[in-house]
Amino acid sequence: MAALGTAELLAAYRDGQLSPVEVMQAVLAQAQAREGQLHALCAVDADAALAAARDSEARWRAGTARALDGVPVTLKENIAVPGAAYRLGTAATPPGAVADFEAPPAARLREAGAIAWARTTMPDYGMLSSGLSSLYPEPARNPWNPALTPGGSSAGAAAAAAAGYGPLHLGTDIGGSIRLPAGWCGLVGLKPSHGRVPIKPGYAGRVAGPLTRTVADAALMLAVLAQPDARDPTQLPPGRVMPRALDLRGLRLGLLLDAGWGAAVEPEVAAAITAAAQAFERAGAVVEPLAPFATREMADGIDRFWRMRSWLDISALPPAQRERVLLYILDWVAPAAGYDGATVFQGYSQMQALREAANAAMDAAHPLDFVLSPVAPMPAFPAHQASALHDPRRPFEHIAFTLPANMSEQPALAINAGYTAAGLPIGLQIVGRRFDDAGVLALGAAWEQMRPAPRPWPV
């Protein structure tokens, strides 16, 4: 029951075959069975969840059910809910810190009747691609192999999704924090076009989006999340987000296997992504190699800008709180203390340089409809590492394929492409043109139909 998809649950509620109360009880039981190993959740309110499920059950009986009524959903810990703990994954935030506002994604899900029953773990300030955190005793673990990370920063959300803690999970992404854990956990993870899902607090490249087990679930969740909210000045006007019918014949797909910087793509990953491209080609799409468009200068500049941004936040903390920040993060931000204004400005300017390069890559001599690439160059790494290299001097070697879409504001979907010989998921990234969220979901749905049957979920 806990592993059913959103459409299946809604149909079962509508027909009276299942009750939201029964489903919520099953999800709570699944989480209780796995949490001792996975550490995906930082807060659970079972009583409130069951009360919400009873209210949902009453609405279904009265014929007043809403779009996602009674569907369980988890919220990443940095999604503000009034009165809920709001510590941003770091022990540097005082224990009593709570949110005093409701973030737009949380509000939209609540209004649609979804039951936000738990909050999911994340690394300090969301600045790692793992679940390592100074706040939680243990990092989040990957259900496919609990010795490994699920990825991050939406670490707990991905672990919960893969382990069957219900169908819907909300993450955030500023450089790959939805897509990396989706790829490493065999999930669907959507980084929407910037502004498609209003968010607060906002930041350049930062979005909220779904982590689910199917494209259909991601699309249903996005349809609810993509509602206007004037608190986000970057919000897009309402537009089509549900997948459209897609004829693969004649589609132009770019295949990007060299990001231009970062870690080299491992052979098993390259083979899986190439096989996916060949399957699209057999279905009638035109696939052509895409030359690298990002540079080391772009990556290092953005890294320096992010270091300064985080150093300003951390250095403003009282010394006793500052010392509680994860040591890796402190080592990462330390060089920013010596940056001058020119260094920071030049770093900031690389965000625009990458934005222009990523969008231009789709409009070369032969314009592309979509770009295929790995989500990450390697499979999941050990859970106690902060990053693939675990080196704060080279923190972002694994995000070379995901970072461009954040800066360019393009929609990008992560979806399972296969498995390594050791049974670890490999993620395929589908990047679309700006605003074409429906298109990347449609191409992802087409891939779901074409690919070999996925392995059973590690529930």
Coordinates of C-alpha atoms in Angstrom, one line a residue:
M1 CA 0.0 0.0 0.0
A2 CA 2.8 2.4 0.9
A3 CA 4.4 1.8 -2.5
L4 CA 1.4 2.7 -4.6
G5 CA 1.6 5.7 -7.0
T6 CA -0.4 8.9 -6.7
A7 CA -2.9 8.1 -9.5
E8 CA -3.4 4.6 -8.0
L9 CA -4.1 6.1 -4.6
L10 CA -6.5 8.7 -5.9
A11 CA -8.4 6.1 -7.9
A12 CA -8.6 3.8 -4.9
Y13 CA -9.9 6.6 -2.7
R14 CA -12.4 7.6 -5.3
D15 CA -13.7 4.0 -5.6
G16 CA -13.7 3.4 -1.8
Q17 CA -11.2 0.6 -2.2
L18 CA -8.7 2.3 0.1
S19 CA -8.9 5.0 2.8
P20 CA -6.4 7.7 3.4
V21 CA -6.2 6.5 7.0
E22 CA -5.2 3.0 5.9
V23 CA -2.5 4.4 3.5
M24 CA -1.1 6.8 6.1
Q25 CA -0.9 4.0 8.6
A26 CA 1.0 1.9 6.0
V27 CA 3.4 4.7 5.2
L28 CA 4.1 5.3 8.9
A29 CA 4.8 1.6 9.4
Q30 CA 7.1 1.5 6.4
A31 CA 9.1 4.4 7.7
Q32 CA 9.3 2.9 11.2
A33 CA 10.6 -0.3 9.7
R34 CA 13.4 1.4 7.7
E35 CA 14.4 4.5 9.6
G36 CA 16.8 2.8 11.9
Q37 CA 18.9 2.1 8.8
L38 CA 18.2 5.0 6.5
H39 CA 17.9 8.1 8.6
A40 CA 15.8 9.9 6.0
L41 CA 13.5 11.8 8.4
C42 CA 14.2 14.6 10.9
A43 CA 10.6 15.0 12.1
V44 CA 7.4 12.9 12.1
D45 CA 4.0 14.0 13.4
A46 CA 2.0 10.7 13.2
D47 CA -0.9 12.1 15.2
A48 CA -1.4 15.1 13.0
A49 CA -0.9 13.0 9.9
L50 CA -3.6 10.5 10.9
A51 CA -5.9 13.4 11.8
A52 CA -5.4 14.9 8.4
A53 CA -6.0 11.5 6.9
R54 CA -9.4 11.3 8.7
D55 CA -10.3 14.7 7.4
S56 CA -9.3 13.6 3.9
E57 CA -11.4 10.5 4.2
A58 CA -14.4 12.6 5.1
R59 CA -13.9 14.8 2.0
W60 CA -13.7 11.8 -0.3
R61 CA -17.0 10.5 1.2
A62 CA -18.6 13.9 0.8
G63 CA -17.5 14.3 -2.8
T64 CA -15.3 17.4 -2.0
A65 CA -11.9 15.8 -2.4
R66 CA -9.0 18.0 -3.7
A67 CA -6.4 17.4 -6.3
L68 CA -4.0 15.4 -4.1
D69 CA -6.4 14.6 -1.2
G70 CA -5.0 12.1 1.2
V71 CA -1.7 11.5 -0.7
P72 CA 1.3 11.4 1.7
V73 CA 4.1 13.8 1.0
T74 CA 7.4 14.6 2.8
L75 CA 8.9 18.1 2.9
K76 CA 12.7 18.8 2.9
E77 CA 13.7 20.4 6.2
N78 CA 14.4 23.8 4.5
I79 CA 10.8 24.1 3.3
A80 CA 9.2 26.4 5.9
V81 CA 6.1 25.4 7.7
P82 CA 4.8 27.7 10.5
G83 CA 5.9 26.4 13.9
A84 CA 8.0 23.5 12.5
A85 CA 11.7 23.2 13.2
Y86 CA 13.7 25.2 10.7
R87 CA 17.4 24.4 11.4
L88 CA 18.6 24.0 7.8
G89 CA 20.4 20.8 8.5
T90 CA 23.0 22.3 10.7
A91 CA 23.7 22.2 14.5
A92 CA 24.7 25.8 14.2
T93 CA 21.0 26.8 14.2
P94 CA 19.7 26.9 17.8
P95 CA 17.5 23.9 18.7
G96 CA 14.4 26.1 19.2
A97 CA 14.5 27.7 15.7
V98 CA 11.1 27.4 14.0
A99 CA 9.7 28.9 10.8
D100 CA 7.3 31.8 11.1
F101 CA 5.9 31.6 7.5
E102 CA 4.7 28.9 5.1
A103 CA 6.8 28.4 2.0
P104 CA 4.8 28.5 -1.3
P105 CA 5.4 24.8 -2.1
A106 CA 4.2 23.7 1.3
A107 CA 1.1 25.9 1.0
R108 CA 0.2 24.5 -2.4
L109 CA 0.5 20.9 -1.3
R110 CA -1.6 21.6 1.8
E111 CA -4.3 23.3 -0.2
A112 CA -4.4 20.3 -2.5
G113 CA -5.1 18.0 0.4
A114 CA -1.7 16.2 0.4
I115 CA -0.7 15.1 3.9
A116 CA 2.7 16.5 4.8
W117 CA 3.5 13.9 7.5
A118 CA 7.3 14.1 7.8
R119 CA 10.3 16.4 7.2
T120 CA 13.4 15.0 5.5
T121 CA 17.1 15.4 6.4
M122 CA 19.6 17.5 4.6
P123 CA 23.3 18.5 5.0
D124 CA 24.4 21.8 6.6
Y125 CA 22.7 24.7 4.7
G126 CA 22.0 22.3 1.8
M127 CA 25.5 22.9 0.5
L128 CA 26.6 19.2 0.0
S129 CA 25.6 16.5 -2.4
S130 CA 25.3 14.0 0.4
G131 CA 23.4 13.6 3.6
L132 CA 26.3 14.3 5.9
S133 CA 25.2 16.9 8.5
S134 CA 26.4 18.3 11.8
L135 CA 22.8 18.2 13.1
Y136 CA 21.8 14.5 12.7
P137 CA 23.7 11.7 14.5
E138 CA 23.9 9.6 11.3
P139 CA 23.9 10.7 7.6
A140 CA 21.0 9.6 5.4
R141 CA 21.7 6.3 3.6
N142 CA 20.9 4.9 0.2
P143 CA 18.3 2.2 0.3
W144 CA 20.0 0.3 -2.6
N145 CA 23.2 0.1 -0.4
P146 CA 23.0 1.7 3.0
A147 CA 26.8 2.0 3.2
L148 CA 26.4 4.7 0.4
T149 CA 24.9 8.1 0.3
P150 CA 21.5 8.7 -1.3
G151 CA 23.0 12.0 -2.6
G152 CA 22.0 15.5 -1.6
S153 CA 21.2 18.0 -0.6
S154 CA 17.7 16.5 -0.8
A155 CA 19.2 13.4 0.8
G156 CA 16.4 12.2 3.1
A157 CA 13.7 12.9 0.5
A158 CA 15.5 10.6 -2.0
A159 CA 16.1 7.8 0.6
A160 CA 12.4 8.0 1.6
A161 CA 11.2 7.9 -1.9
A162 CA 13.2 4.8 -2.9
A163 CA 12.4 3.0 0.3
G164 CA 8.6 3.3 -0.2
Y165 CA 7.7 6.1 2.3
G166 CA 4.8 7.1 0.1
P167 CA 4.8 8.4 -3.5
L168 CA 5.6 12.2 -3.2
H169 CA 8.6 13.9 -1.8
L170 CA 9.6 17.6 -2.1
G171 CA 13.2 18.7 -2.6
T172 CA 15.1 21.8 -3.5
D173 CA 17.9 22.2 -6.1
I174 CA 20.6 24.9 -6.6
G175 CA 23.2 22.9 -8.4
G176 CA 21.8 19.4 -8.6
S177 CA 20.3 18.7 -5.2
I178 CA 17.1 17.1 -6.6
R179 CA 18.6 15.4 -9.6
L180 CA 21.8 13.9 -8.0
P181 CA 19.9 12.0 -5.3
A182 CA 17.3 11.0 -7.9
G183 CA 20.0 9.6 -10.1
W184 CA 21.8 7.8 -7.3
C185 CA 18.5 6.3 -5.9
G186 CA 16.9 5.3 -9.2
L187 CA 14.2 8.0 -9.0
V188 CA 12.5 10.6 -11.1
G189 CA 13.7 14.1 -10.0
L190 CA 12.6 17.3 -11.7
K191 CA 14.4 20.6 -11.5
P192 CA 11.7 22.8 -13.0
S193 CA 12.3 26.0 -15.0
H194 CA 13.2 28.7 -12.6
G195 CA 10.1 30.4 -11.4
R196 CA 7.8 27.5 -12.4
V197 CA 7.4 26.6 -8.7
P198 CA 7.3 29.8 -6.6
I199 CA 9.6 29.5 -3.6
K200 CA 10.6 31.5 -0.5
P201 CA 13.3 32.2 0.3
G202 CA 14.5 32.5 -3.3
Y203 CA 18.0 32.6 -4.7
A204 CA 19.7 32.5 -8.1
G205 CA 19.3 29.0 -9.5
R206 CA 17.3 27.7 -6.5
V207 CA 14.1 25.8 -7.2
A208 CA 11.8 23.3 -5.5
G209 CA 10.6 20.2 -7.2
P210 CA 9.4 16.6 -7.0
L211 CA 11.3 13.5 -6.1
T212 CA 9.1 10.5 -7.1
R213 CA 9.3 6.9 -8.4
T214 CA 7.5 7.7 -11.7
V215 CA 7.2 10.5 -14.2
A216 CA 3.4 10.5 -13.7
D217 CA 3.8 11.2 -10.0
A218 CA 6.2 14.0 -10.7
A219 CA 3.8 15.6 -13.2
L220 CA 0.8 15.4 -10.8
M221 CA 2.9 17.0 -8.1
L222 CA 4.2 19.7 -10.4
A223 CA 0.7 20.6 -11.5
V224 CA -0.1 21.5 -7.9
L225 CA 3.2 23.2 -7.1
A226 CA 3.2 25.4 -10.2
Q227 CA 0.5 27.7 -9.0
P228 CA 1.1 31.5 -8.7
D229 CA 2.4 33.0 -5.5
A230 CA 3.3 36.7 -5.5
R231 CA 5.9 36.2 -2.7
D232 CA 8.3 34.9 -5.4
P233 CA 9.1 37.8 -7.8
T234 CA 10.6 35.4 -10.3
Q235 CA 7.4 33.4 -10.6
L236 CA 6.4 32.5 -14.2
P237 CA 2.9 33.0 -15.5
P238 CA 0.7 29.9 -15.5
G239 CA 1.6 27.5 -18.2
R240 CA 1.3 23.9 -19.4
V241 CA 3.2 21.5 -17.1
M242 CA 1.5 18.2 -17.7
P243 CA 3.3 16.0 -20.3
R244 CA 2.2 16.4 -23.8
A245 CA 1.9 13.8 -26.5
L246 CA 5.4 13.5 -28.0
D247 CA 6.4 12.1 -31.3
L248 CA 10.0 10.9 -31.1
R249 CA 10.4 10.8 -34.9
G250 CA 12.6 13.7 -36.0
L251 CA 13.3 15.1 -32.5
R252 CA 16.8 16.4 -32.3
L253 CA 18.7 15.2 -29.2
G254 CA 22.2 16.3 -28.1
L255 CA 24.3 13.7 -26.3
L256 CA 26.7 15.3 -23.8
L257 CA 29.2 12.9 -22.3
D258 CA 31.9 15.5 -21.6
A259 CA 30.8 18.4 -19.4
G260 CA 34.0 20.4 -20.1
W261 CA 35.2 20.2 -16.5
G262 CA 34.8 18.0 -13.4
A263 CA 35.3 14.3 -12.9
A264 CA 35.5 12.0 -16.0
V265 CA 32.4 10.0 -16.7
E266 CA 33.0 6.4 -15.5
P267 CA 32.6 3.7 -18.1
E268 CA 29.5 2.0 -16.7
V269 CA 27.8 5.4 -16.6
A270 CA 28.8 6.3 -20.1
A271 CA 27.6 3.0 -21.4
A272 CA 24.1 3.4 -19.8
I273 CA 23.6 6.9 -21.1
T274 CA 24.9 5.9 -24.6
A275 CA 22.5 3.0 -24.6
A276 CA 19.6 5.3 -23.8
A277 CA 20.6 7.7 -26.6
Q278 CA 20.7 4.7 -29.0
A279 CA 17.2 3.6 -27.9
F280 CA 15.9 7.1 -28.7
E281 CA 17.7 6.9 -32.1
R282 CA 16.0 3.6 -32.9
A283 CA 12.7 5.2 -32.1
G284 CA 13.3 7.8 -34.7
A285 CA 15.0 10.7 -32.9
V286 CA 18.1 12.3 -34.4
V287 CA 20.9 12.1 -31.8
E288 CA 24.2 14.0 -32.3
P289 CA 27.2 14.5 -30.0
L290 CA 27.2 17.8 -28.2
A291 CA 30.5 19.5 -27.5
P292 CA 31.3 20.7 -24.0
F293 CA 30.1 24.3 -23.4
A294 CA 31.0 24.8 -19.7
T295 CA 34.5 25.6 -18.6
R296 CA 36.6 25.3 -15.5
E297 CA 36.6 29.1 -15.2
M298 CA 32.9 29.1 -15.0
A299 CA 32.8 26.4 -12.3
D300 CA 35.6 27.9 -10.2
G301 CA 34.0 31.3 -10.4
I302 CA 30.7 30.1 -9.2
D303 CA 32.4 28.1 -6.5
R304 CA 34.2 31.2 -5.2
F305 CA 31.0 33.2 -5.2
W306 CA 29.1 30.5 -3.3
R307 CA 32.0 30.3 -0.8
M308 CA 31.7 34.0 -0.1
R309 CA 28.0 33.8 0.2
S310 CA 28.2 31.0 2.8
W311 CA 31.2 32.6 4.6
L312 CA 29.2 35.8 5.1
D313 CA 26.4 33.8 6.7
I314 CA 28.6 31.6 8.8
S315 CA 31.0 34.4 9.9
A316 CA 28.0 36.4 11.2
L317 CA 27.2 33.6 13.7
P318 CA 28.3 33.8 17.3
P319 CA 31.6 31.8 17.8
A320 CA 29.9 29.1 19.8
Q321 CA 27.4 28.5 17.0
R322 CA 29.9 28.8 14.2
E323 CA 32.0 26.0 15.7
R324 CA 29.0 23.6 15.3
V325 CA 29.0 23.9 11.5
L326 CA 30.2 20.8 9.8
L327 CA 34.0 21.0 9.6
Y328 CA 34.0 20.2 5.8
I329 CA 31.8 23.3 5.3
L330 CA 34.0 25.5 7.4
D331 CA 37.1 24.3 5.5
W332 CA 35.3 25.0 2.2
V333 CA 34.3 28.6 3.1
A334 CA 37.6 29.6 4.8
P335 CA 39.4 30.9 1.6
A336 CA 36.6 33.4 1.1
A337 CA 37.9 35.4 4.0
G338 CA 40.7 36.5 1.8
Y339 CA 38.7 37.3 -1.4
D340 CA 38.6 40.9 -2.6
G341 CA 35.7 42.5 -4.4
A342 CA 37.0 41.8 -7.8
T343 CA 37.3 38.1 -7.1
V344 CA 33.7 37.9 -5.9
F345 CA 32.3 40.0 -8.8
Q346 CA 34.2 37.8 -11.3
G347 CA 32.8 34.7 -9.7
Y348 CA 29.3 36.1 -9.8
S349 CA 29.7 37.0 -13.5
Q350 CA 30.4 33.3 -14.3
M351 CA 26.8 32.5 -13.4
Q352 CA 25.7 34.6 -16.4
A353 CA 28.5 33.2 -18.6
L354 CA 27.3 29.6 -17.9
R355 CA 23.7 30.7 -18.4
E356 CA 24.4 32.0 -21.9
A357 CA 26.6 29.0 -22.8
A358 CA 24.0 26.5 -21.8
N359 CA 21.2 28.1 -23.7
A360 CA 23.3 28.7 -26.7
A361 CA 24.3 25.1 -26.8
M362 CA 20.8 24.2 -27.8
D363 CA 20.7 26.8 -30.6
A364 CA 23.9 25.9 -32.5
A365 CA 23.9 25.2 -36.3
H366 CA 21.3 22.4 -35.7
P367 CA 19.0 23.5 -32.9
L368 CA 18.3 20.8 -30.3
D369 CA 15.0 19.9 -28.7
F370 CA 16.6 18.2 -25.7
V371 CA 20.0 17.3 -24.3
L372 CA 20.8 13.9 -22.8
S373 CA 23.6 13.5 -20.4
P374 CA 24.6 11.6 -17.2
V375 CA 23.2 13.1 -14.0
A376 CA 26.6 12.4 -12.4
P377 CA 29.8 11.0 -13.7
M378 CA 29.9 8.3 -11.0
P379 CA 27.5 6.2 -9.0
A380 CA 26.8 6.8 -5.3
F381 CA 29.8 7.2 -3.0
P382 CA 30.2 6.3 0.8
A383 CA 27.6 7.8 3.1
H384 CA 30.2 9.5 5.4
Q385 CA 31.8 11.5 2.6
A386 CA 30.7 15.1 2.0
S387 CA 31.2 14.8 -1.7
A388 CA 32.5 12.4 -4.3
L389 CA 36.1 13.5 -3.7
H390 CA 35.6 14.5 0.0
D391 CA 37.9 17.4 -0.7
P392 CA 36.7 20.9 0.2
R393 CA 39.3 22.3 -2.3
R394 CA 37.5 20.5 -5.1
P395 CA 33.9 20.2 -3.9
F396 CA 31.9 20.2 -7.1
E397 CA 33.6 17.8 -9.5
H398 CA 30.4 15.7 -9.5
I399 CA 27.9 18.5 -10.5
A400 CA 29.3 19.5 -13.9
F401 CA 26.3 18.0 -15.7
T402 CA 23.6 19.4 -13.3
L403 CA 24.9 22.9 -12.5
P404 CA 24.3 24.4 -16.0
A405 CA 20.5 24.0 -15.9
N406 CA 20.3 25.9 -12.6
M407 CA 22.2 28.9 -14.0
S408 CA 20.4 28.7 -17.4
E409 CA 16.9 28.3 -15.8
Q410 CA 16.2 25.3 -18.1
P411 CA 14.0 22.4 -16.9
A412 CA 16.0 19.2 -16.2
L413 CA 14.8 15.7 -15.4
A414 CA 16.7 12.9 -13.7
I415 CA 15.4 9.4 -14.4
N416 CA 16.9 5.9 -14.0
A417 CA 18.9 4.7 -17.0
G418 CA 20.1 1.4 -15.6
Y419 CA 22.4 -0.1 -13.0
T420 CA 26.1 -0.7 -12.4
A421 CA 27.4 -4.3 -12.1
A422 CA 27.1 -3.8 -8.3
G423 CA 23.4 -3.0 -8.7
L424 CA 23.6 0.8 -8.1
P425 CA 21.3 3.1 -10.1
I426 CA 22.6 5.3 -12.9
G427 CA 20.8 8.5 -13.7
L428 CA 20.0 9.9 -17.1
Q429 CA 19.5 13.7 -17.3
I430 CA 17.0 15.2 -19.8
V431 CA 17.4 18.9 -20.3
G432 CA 14.8 20.9 -22.2
R433 CA 14.5 24.4 -23.5
R434 CA 13.5 27.1 -21.0
F435 CA 9.9 26.8 -19.9
D436 CA 9.4 23.4 -21.5
D437 CA 8.8 21.5 -18.3
A438 CA 6.0 19.5 -20.0
G439 CA 8.5 18.5 -22.7
V440 CA 11.1 17.0 -20.4
L441 CA 8.4 15.1 -18.5
A442 CA 7.0 13.8 -21.8
L443 CA 10.5 12.6 -23.0
G444 CA 11.0 11.0 -19.5
A445 CA 7.7 9.2 -19.9
A446 CA 8.7 8.0 -23.3
W447 CA 11.9 6.6 -21.8
E448 CA 10.0 4.8 -19.1
Q449 CA 8.2 2.9 -21.8
M450 CA 11.4 2.2 -23.8
R451 CA 13.9 1.2 -21.2
P452 CA 14.3 -2.3 -19.8
A453 CA 12.1 -3.0 -16.7
P454 CA 13.7 -1.5 -13.6
R455 CA 14.7 -3.6 -10.7
P456 CA 12.3 -3.9 -7.7
W457 CA 12.5 -1.0 -5.3
P458 CA 14.6 -1.6 -2.2
V459 CA 11.6 -1.2 0.1

